[in-house]
Short mmCIF file of C-alpha atoms in Angstrom, two decimals:
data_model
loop_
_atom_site.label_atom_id
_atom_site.label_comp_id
_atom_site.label_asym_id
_atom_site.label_seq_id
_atom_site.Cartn_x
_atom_site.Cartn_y
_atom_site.Cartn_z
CA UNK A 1 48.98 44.30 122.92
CA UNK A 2 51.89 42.45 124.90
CA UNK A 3 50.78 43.71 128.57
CA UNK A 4 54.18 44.91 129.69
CA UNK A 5 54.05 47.38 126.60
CA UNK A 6 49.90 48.63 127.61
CA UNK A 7 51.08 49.39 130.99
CA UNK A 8 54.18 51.36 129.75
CA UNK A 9 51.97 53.32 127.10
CA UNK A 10 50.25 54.48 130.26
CA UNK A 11 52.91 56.29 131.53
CA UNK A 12 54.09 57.26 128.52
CA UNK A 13 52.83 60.78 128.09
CA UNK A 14 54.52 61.83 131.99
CA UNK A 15 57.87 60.67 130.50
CA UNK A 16 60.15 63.60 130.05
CA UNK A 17 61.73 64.38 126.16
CA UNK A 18 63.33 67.99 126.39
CA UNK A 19 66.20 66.16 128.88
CA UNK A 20 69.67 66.77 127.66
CA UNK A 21 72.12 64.14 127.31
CA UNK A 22 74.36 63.36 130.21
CA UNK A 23 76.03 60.42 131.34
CA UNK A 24 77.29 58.68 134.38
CA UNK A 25 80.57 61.13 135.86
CA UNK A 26 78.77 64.45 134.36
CA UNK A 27 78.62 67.10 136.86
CA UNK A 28 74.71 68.50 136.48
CA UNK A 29 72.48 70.75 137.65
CA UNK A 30 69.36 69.14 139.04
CA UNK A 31 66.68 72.85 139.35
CA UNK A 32 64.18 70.96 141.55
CA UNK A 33 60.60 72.89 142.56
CA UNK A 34 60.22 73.40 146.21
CA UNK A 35 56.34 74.43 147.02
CA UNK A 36 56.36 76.83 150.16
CA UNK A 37 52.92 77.26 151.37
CA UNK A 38 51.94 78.84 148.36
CA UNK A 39 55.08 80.19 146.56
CA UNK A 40 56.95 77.81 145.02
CA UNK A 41 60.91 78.41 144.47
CA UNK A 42 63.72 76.82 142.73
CA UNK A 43 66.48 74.61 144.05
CA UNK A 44 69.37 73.67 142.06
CA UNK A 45 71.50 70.83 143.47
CA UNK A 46 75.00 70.60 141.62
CA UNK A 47 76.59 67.72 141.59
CA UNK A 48 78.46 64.54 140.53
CA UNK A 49 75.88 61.43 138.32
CA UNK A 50 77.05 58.57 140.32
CA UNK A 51 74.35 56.09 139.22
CA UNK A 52 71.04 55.73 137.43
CA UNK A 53 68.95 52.88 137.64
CA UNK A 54 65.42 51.64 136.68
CA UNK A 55 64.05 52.62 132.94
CA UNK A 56 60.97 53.95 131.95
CA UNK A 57 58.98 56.43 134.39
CA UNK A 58 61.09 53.96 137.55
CA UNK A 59 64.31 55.68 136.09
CA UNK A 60 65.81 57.17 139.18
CA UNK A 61 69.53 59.17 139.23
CA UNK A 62 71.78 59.91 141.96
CA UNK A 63 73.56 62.74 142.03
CA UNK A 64 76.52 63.47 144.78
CA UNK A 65 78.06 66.44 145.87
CA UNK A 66 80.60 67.82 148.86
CA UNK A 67 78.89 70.02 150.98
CA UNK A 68 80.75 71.72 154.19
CA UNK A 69 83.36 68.33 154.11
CA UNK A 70 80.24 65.92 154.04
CA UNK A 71 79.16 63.90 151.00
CA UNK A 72 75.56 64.96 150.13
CA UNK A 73 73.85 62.32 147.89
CA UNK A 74 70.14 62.98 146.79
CA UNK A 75 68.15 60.51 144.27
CA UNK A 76 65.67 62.42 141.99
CA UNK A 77 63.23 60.06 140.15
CA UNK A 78 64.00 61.28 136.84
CA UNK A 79 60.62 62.02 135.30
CA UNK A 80 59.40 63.50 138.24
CA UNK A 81 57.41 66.66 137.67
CA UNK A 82 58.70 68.17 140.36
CA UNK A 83 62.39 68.82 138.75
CA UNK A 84 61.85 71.38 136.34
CA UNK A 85 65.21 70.88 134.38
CA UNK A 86 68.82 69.45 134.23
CA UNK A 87 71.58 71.42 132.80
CA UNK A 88 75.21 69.29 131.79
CA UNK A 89 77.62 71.62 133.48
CA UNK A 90 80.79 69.02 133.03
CA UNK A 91 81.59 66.14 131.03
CA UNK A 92 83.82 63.56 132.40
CA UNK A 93 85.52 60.05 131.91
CA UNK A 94 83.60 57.24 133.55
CA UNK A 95 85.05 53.76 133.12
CA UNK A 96 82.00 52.18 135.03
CA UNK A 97 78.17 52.36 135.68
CA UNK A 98 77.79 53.03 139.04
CA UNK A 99 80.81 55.47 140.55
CA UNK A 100 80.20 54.18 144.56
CA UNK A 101 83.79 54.66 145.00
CA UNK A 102 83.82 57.78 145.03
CA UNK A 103 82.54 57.63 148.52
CA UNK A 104 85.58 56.70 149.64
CA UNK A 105 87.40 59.54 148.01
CA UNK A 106 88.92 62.18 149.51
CA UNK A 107 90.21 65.19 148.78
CA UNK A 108 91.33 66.20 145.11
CA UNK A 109 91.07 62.17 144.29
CA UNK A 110 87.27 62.83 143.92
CA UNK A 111 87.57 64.43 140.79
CA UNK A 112 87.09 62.77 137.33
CA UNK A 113 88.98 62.92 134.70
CA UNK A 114 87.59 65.38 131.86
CA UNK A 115 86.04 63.58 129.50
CA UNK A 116 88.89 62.70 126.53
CA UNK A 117 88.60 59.59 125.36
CA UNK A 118 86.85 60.60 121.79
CA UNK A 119 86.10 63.75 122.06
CA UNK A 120 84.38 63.81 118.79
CA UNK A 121 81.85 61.70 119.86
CA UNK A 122 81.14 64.27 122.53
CA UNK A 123 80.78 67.25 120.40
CA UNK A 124 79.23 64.89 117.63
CA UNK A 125 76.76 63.80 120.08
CA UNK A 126 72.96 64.75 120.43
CA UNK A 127 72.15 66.59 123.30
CA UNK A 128 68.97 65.01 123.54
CA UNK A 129 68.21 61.27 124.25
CA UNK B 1 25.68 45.66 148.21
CA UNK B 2 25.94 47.32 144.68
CA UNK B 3 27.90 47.00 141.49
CA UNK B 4 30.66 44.48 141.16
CA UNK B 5 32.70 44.27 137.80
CA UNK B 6 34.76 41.88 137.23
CA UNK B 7 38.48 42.26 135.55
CA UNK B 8 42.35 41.22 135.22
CA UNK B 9 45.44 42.39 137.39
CA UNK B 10 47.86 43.53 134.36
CA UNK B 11 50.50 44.56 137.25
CA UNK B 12 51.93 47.54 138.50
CA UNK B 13 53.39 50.68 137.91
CA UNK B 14 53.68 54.26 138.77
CA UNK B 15 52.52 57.83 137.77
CA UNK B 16 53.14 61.41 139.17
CA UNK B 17 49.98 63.03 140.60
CA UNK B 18 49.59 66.80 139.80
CA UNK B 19 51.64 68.05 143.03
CA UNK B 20 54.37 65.74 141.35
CA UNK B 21 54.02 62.72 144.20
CA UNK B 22 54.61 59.45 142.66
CA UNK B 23 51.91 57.31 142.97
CA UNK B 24 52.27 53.53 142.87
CA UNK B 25 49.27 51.92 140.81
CA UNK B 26 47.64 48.72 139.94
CA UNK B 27 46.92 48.72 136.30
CA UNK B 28 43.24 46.40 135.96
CA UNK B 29 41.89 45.60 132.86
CA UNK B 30 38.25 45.60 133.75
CA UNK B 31 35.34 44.00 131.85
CA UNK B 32 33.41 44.02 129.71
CA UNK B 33 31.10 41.93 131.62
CA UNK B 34 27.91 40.72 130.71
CA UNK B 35 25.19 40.42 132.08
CA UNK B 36 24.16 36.78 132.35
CA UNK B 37 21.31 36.20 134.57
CA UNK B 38 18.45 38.97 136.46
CA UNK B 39 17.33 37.96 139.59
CA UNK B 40 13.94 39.22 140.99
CA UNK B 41 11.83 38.73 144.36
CA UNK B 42 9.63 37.28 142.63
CA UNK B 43 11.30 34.07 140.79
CA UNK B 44 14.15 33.71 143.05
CA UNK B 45 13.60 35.35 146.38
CA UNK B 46 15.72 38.18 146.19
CA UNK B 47 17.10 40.83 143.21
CA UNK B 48 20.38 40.73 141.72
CA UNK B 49 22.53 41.04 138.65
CA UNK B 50 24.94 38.11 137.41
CA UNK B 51 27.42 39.12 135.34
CA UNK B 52 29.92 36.81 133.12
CA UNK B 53 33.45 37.47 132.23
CA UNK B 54 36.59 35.98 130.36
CA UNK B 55 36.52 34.11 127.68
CA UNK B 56 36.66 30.40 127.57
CA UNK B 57 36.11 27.72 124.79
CA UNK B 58 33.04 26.01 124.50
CA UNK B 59 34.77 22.35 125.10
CA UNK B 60 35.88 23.70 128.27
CA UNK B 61 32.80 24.69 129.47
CA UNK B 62 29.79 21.97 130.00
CA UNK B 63 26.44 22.23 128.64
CA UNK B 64 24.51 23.58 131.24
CA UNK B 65 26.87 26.64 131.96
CA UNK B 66 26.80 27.08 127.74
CA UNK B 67 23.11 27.21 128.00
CA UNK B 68 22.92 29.41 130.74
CA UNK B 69 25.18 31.91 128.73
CA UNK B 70 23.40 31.37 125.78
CA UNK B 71 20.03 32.46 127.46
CA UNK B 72 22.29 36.20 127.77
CA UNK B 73 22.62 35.23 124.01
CA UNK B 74 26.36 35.48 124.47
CA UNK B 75 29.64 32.83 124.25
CA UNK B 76 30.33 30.65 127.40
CA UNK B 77 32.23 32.91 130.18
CA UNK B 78 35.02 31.85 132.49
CA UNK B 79 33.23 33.67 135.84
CA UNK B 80 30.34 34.40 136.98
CA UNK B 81 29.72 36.44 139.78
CA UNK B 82 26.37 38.39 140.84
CA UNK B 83 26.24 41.51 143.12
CA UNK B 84 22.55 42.86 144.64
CA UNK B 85 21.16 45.97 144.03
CA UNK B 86 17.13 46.97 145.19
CA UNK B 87 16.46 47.86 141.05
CA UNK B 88 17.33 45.78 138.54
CA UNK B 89 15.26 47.34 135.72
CA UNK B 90 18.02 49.30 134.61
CA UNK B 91 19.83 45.89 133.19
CA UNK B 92 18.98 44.01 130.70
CA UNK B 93 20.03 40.30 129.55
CA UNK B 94 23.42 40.60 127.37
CA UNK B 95 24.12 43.46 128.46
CA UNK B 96 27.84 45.31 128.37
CA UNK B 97 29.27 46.32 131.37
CA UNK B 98 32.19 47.95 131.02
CA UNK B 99 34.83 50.24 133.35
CA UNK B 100 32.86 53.29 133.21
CA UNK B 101 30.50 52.60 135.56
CA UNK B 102 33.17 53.03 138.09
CA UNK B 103 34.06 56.83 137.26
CA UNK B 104 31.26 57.98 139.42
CA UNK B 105 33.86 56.73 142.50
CA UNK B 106 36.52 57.71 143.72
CA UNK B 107 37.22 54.52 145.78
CA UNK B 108 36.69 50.93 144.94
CA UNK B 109 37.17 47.93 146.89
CA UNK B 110 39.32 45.34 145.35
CA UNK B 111 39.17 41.35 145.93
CA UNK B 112 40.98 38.43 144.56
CA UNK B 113 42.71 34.98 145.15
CA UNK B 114 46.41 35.83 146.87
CA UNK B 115 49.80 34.21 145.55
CA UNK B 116 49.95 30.67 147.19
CA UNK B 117 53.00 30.06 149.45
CA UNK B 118 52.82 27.12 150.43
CA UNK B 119 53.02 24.51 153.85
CA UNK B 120 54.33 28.05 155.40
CA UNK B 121 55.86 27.68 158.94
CA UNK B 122 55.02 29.74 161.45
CA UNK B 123 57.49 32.22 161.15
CA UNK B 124 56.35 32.88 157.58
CA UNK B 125 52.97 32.73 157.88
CA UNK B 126 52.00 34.79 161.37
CA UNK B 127 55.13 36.78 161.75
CA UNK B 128 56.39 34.62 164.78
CA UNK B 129 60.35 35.76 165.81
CA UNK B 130 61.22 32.03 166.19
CA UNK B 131 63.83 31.23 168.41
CA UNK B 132 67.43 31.75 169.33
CA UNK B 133 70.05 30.94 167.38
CA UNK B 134 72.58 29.43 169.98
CA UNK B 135 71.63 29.19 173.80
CA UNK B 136 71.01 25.37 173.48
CA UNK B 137 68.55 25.63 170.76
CA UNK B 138 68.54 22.29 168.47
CA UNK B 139 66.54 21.89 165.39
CA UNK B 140 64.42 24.47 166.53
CA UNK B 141 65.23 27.44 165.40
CA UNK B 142 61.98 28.39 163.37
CA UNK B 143 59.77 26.67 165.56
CA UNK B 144 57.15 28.60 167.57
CA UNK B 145 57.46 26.77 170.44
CA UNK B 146 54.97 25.80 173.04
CA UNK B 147 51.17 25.68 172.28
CA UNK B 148 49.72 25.02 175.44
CA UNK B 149 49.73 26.81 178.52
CA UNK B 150 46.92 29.33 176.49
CA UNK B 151 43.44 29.45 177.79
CA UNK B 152 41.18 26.56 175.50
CA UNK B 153 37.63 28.05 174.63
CA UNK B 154 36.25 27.43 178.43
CA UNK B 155 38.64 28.63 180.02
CA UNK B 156 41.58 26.45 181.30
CA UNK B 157 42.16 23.21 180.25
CA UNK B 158 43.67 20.52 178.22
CA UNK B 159 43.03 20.90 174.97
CA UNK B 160 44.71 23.74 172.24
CA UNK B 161 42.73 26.88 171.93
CA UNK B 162 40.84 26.82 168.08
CA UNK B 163 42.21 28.70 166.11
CA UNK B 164 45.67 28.52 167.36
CA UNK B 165 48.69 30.14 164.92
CA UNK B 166 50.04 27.41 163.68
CA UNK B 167 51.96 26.07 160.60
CA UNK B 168 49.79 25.29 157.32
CA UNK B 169 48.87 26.60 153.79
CA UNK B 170 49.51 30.20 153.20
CA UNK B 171 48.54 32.08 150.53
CA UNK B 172 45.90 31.26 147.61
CA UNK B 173 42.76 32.04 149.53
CA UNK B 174 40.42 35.16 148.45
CA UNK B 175 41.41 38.70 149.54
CA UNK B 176 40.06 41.64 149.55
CA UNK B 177 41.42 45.12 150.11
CA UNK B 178 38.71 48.12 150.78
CA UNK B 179 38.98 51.48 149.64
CA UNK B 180 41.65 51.62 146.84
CA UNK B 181 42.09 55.35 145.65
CA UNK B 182 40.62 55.37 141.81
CA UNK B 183 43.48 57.00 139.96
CA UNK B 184 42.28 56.69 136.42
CA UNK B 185 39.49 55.25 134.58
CA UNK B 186 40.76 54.55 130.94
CA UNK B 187 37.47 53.58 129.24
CA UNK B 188 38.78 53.53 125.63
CA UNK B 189 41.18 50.78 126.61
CA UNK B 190 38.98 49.34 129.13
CA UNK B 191 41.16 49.76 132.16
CA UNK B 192 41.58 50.89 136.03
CA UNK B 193 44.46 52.27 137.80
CA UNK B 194 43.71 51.87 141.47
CA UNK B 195 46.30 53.45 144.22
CA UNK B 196 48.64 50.34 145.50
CA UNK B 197 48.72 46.43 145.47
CA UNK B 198 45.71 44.29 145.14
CA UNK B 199 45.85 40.82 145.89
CA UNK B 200 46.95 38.04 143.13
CA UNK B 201 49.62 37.32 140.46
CA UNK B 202 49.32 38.88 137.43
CA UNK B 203 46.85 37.99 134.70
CA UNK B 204 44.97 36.79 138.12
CA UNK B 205 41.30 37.51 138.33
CA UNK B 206 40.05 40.07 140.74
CA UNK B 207 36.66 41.41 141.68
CA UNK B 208 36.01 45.30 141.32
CA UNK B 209 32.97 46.70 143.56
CA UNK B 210 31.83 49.66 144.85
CA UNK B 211 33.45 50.86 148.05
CA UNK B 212 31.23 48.76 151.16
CA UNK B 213 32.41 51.12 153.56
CA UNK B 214 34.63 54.21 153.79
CA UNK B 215 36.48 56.45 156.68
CA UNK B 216 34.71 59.88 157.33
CA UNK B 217 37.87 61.58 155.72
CA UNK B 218 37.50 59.15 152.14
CA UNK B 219 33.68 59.53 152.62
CA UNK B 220 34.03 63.23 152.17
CA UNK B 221 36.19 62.88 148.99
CA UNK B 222 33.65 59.92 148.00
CA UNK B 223 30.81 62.44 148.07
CA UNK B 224 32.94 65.70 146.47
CA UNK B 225 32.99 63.45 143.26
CA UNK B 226 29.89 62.38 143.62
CA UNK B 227 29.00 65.92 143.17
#
């Protein structure tokens, strides 16, 4: 077997399936486990997708969001075992990849458009990669 | 010393250990060896295994080295390497060695032949800082400046201390790193994951053995799995 695909079949089974679809501009959810001492809790972090990058288990996401006037951004390596889910709470209109400009937003220009542009191929769409 | 396998770096990757840590791993393809050669007191002084590994064809071999092999009644190998042990009854010419012999650790030391760099300059090479930019520096700026003024081998005197850090070949000499975490032993496909970077390209040959020496703290987890 071609040696890049061996070392990706290792990982293969720690890949995540039940993910629903979102895409750069989405507003999601990101429930991540936090262990205390024993008890372990759930955090959800709400925010803006501004960028994912890497495939296969290196797939990494960043996800931005305003908190007390500051921007917050937190990358979540997207397999990790440690997030327990992601939830789509908003579609929106992303003309690019990576949304870094938003950084320099301020106020009500940090919003994103809803998502329009075919809206059929949003509802038509599989929630599921 | 004791058992030494011999294998292929594939390259590297990463999993998630079970408190959800990503772990970067090397991903070795190890064996199967074979055993080649048995070495006892008696016929040559002291006891150890030889093992082969990697194929090669026979018109790149030479006849001696085929005959060797063909003693182990098996096809002429690319390496040979031997590691001692005090009891070499349990092996037997021909045969198999393969990646579950390591399960029984849970570190391994790791060695191989590094990436080659080059003529590396100094800056390169030992991690000099050079120096300045501006200030009146010409031509000079990776240079790492004077050599003498440092005490020679006797003391004081005229001649450059051996062993000086100097300019020259980097890279492409053997390298080993000691105690590597064992993350997963995959003996159906033949291969070791072992926690971070061992030394080499990819498709490089590196030499698997058990751990020479560990700290009190891996010893412990050493002799947990032990059992």
């Amino acid at each position: 077997m071609d040696t890049q695909k061996l070392i990706e079949s290792l990982t293969a089974e720690q890949l995540k399936t039940d993910m629903p679809r979102f895409d750069i501009g989405d507003t999601i959810n990101v429930h991540y486990r936090i262990v205390e001492g024993d008890k372990e809790r759930i955090q959800v972090f709400q925010g803006v997708l501004i960028a994912r990058r890497g495939s296969g288990i290196r797939e990494s996401i960043t996800v931005r969001r305003i908190v007390a006037d500051q921007g917050v951004e937190r990358v979540f390596p997207l397999h990790s075992p440690k997030v327990a889910k992601y939830e789509v709470v908003r579609r929106a209109d992303a003309r690019r990849a990576k949304l870094y400009f938003l950084r320099d937003r301020i106020g009500k220009k940090r919003r994103l458009r809803d998502r329009r542009r075919g809206m059929k191929h949003v509802e038509g769409m599989s929630t599921v990669h | 010393m004791a058992l030494k396998l011999l294998g292929q770096k594939l390259g590297m990757t990463r999993v998630f250990n079970e408190d959800g840590v990503s772990v970067p791993v090397t991903v070795i393809s190890v064996g199967p060896c074979v055993v080649t050669q048995i070495k006892t007191e008696e016929t040559d002084g002291y006891n150890a295994v030889q093992i082969g590994f990697g194929e090669l064809k026979a018109r790149n071999s030479t006849m001696p080295m085929i005959g060797h092999d063909a003693k182990a009644k098996t096809a002429p190998k690319r390496l040979h390497r031997e590691f001692r042990t005090d009891d070499v009854s349990s092996y037997e010419l021909g045969q198999q060695l393969g990646v579950d012999l390591l399960e029984q650790f849970a570190f391994v030391d790791v060695a191989g032949t590094s990436k080659g760099k080059g003529f590396a300059g100094v800056m390169k090479r030992h991690n000099f800082a050079g120096q300045e930019a501006s200030h009146g520096v010409e031509r000079k700026h990776r240079s790492a400046g004077s050599i003498g003024g440092h005490a020679t081998n006797r003391g004081t005197g005229p001649k450059v201390k051996k062993g000086k850090k100097m300019a020259g070949q980097m890279g492409n000499e053997r390298v080993s790193v000691r105690s590597l975490e064992v993350v997963k032993v995959d003996a159906d496909q033949g291969l070791l994951l072992v926690k971070g970077s061992v030394p080499g390209a990819n498709k490089g040959f590196v030499e698997i053995s058990e751990p020479s020496r560990l700290y009190i703290g891996k010893a412990a987890k050493q002799k947990a799995k032990a059992g």
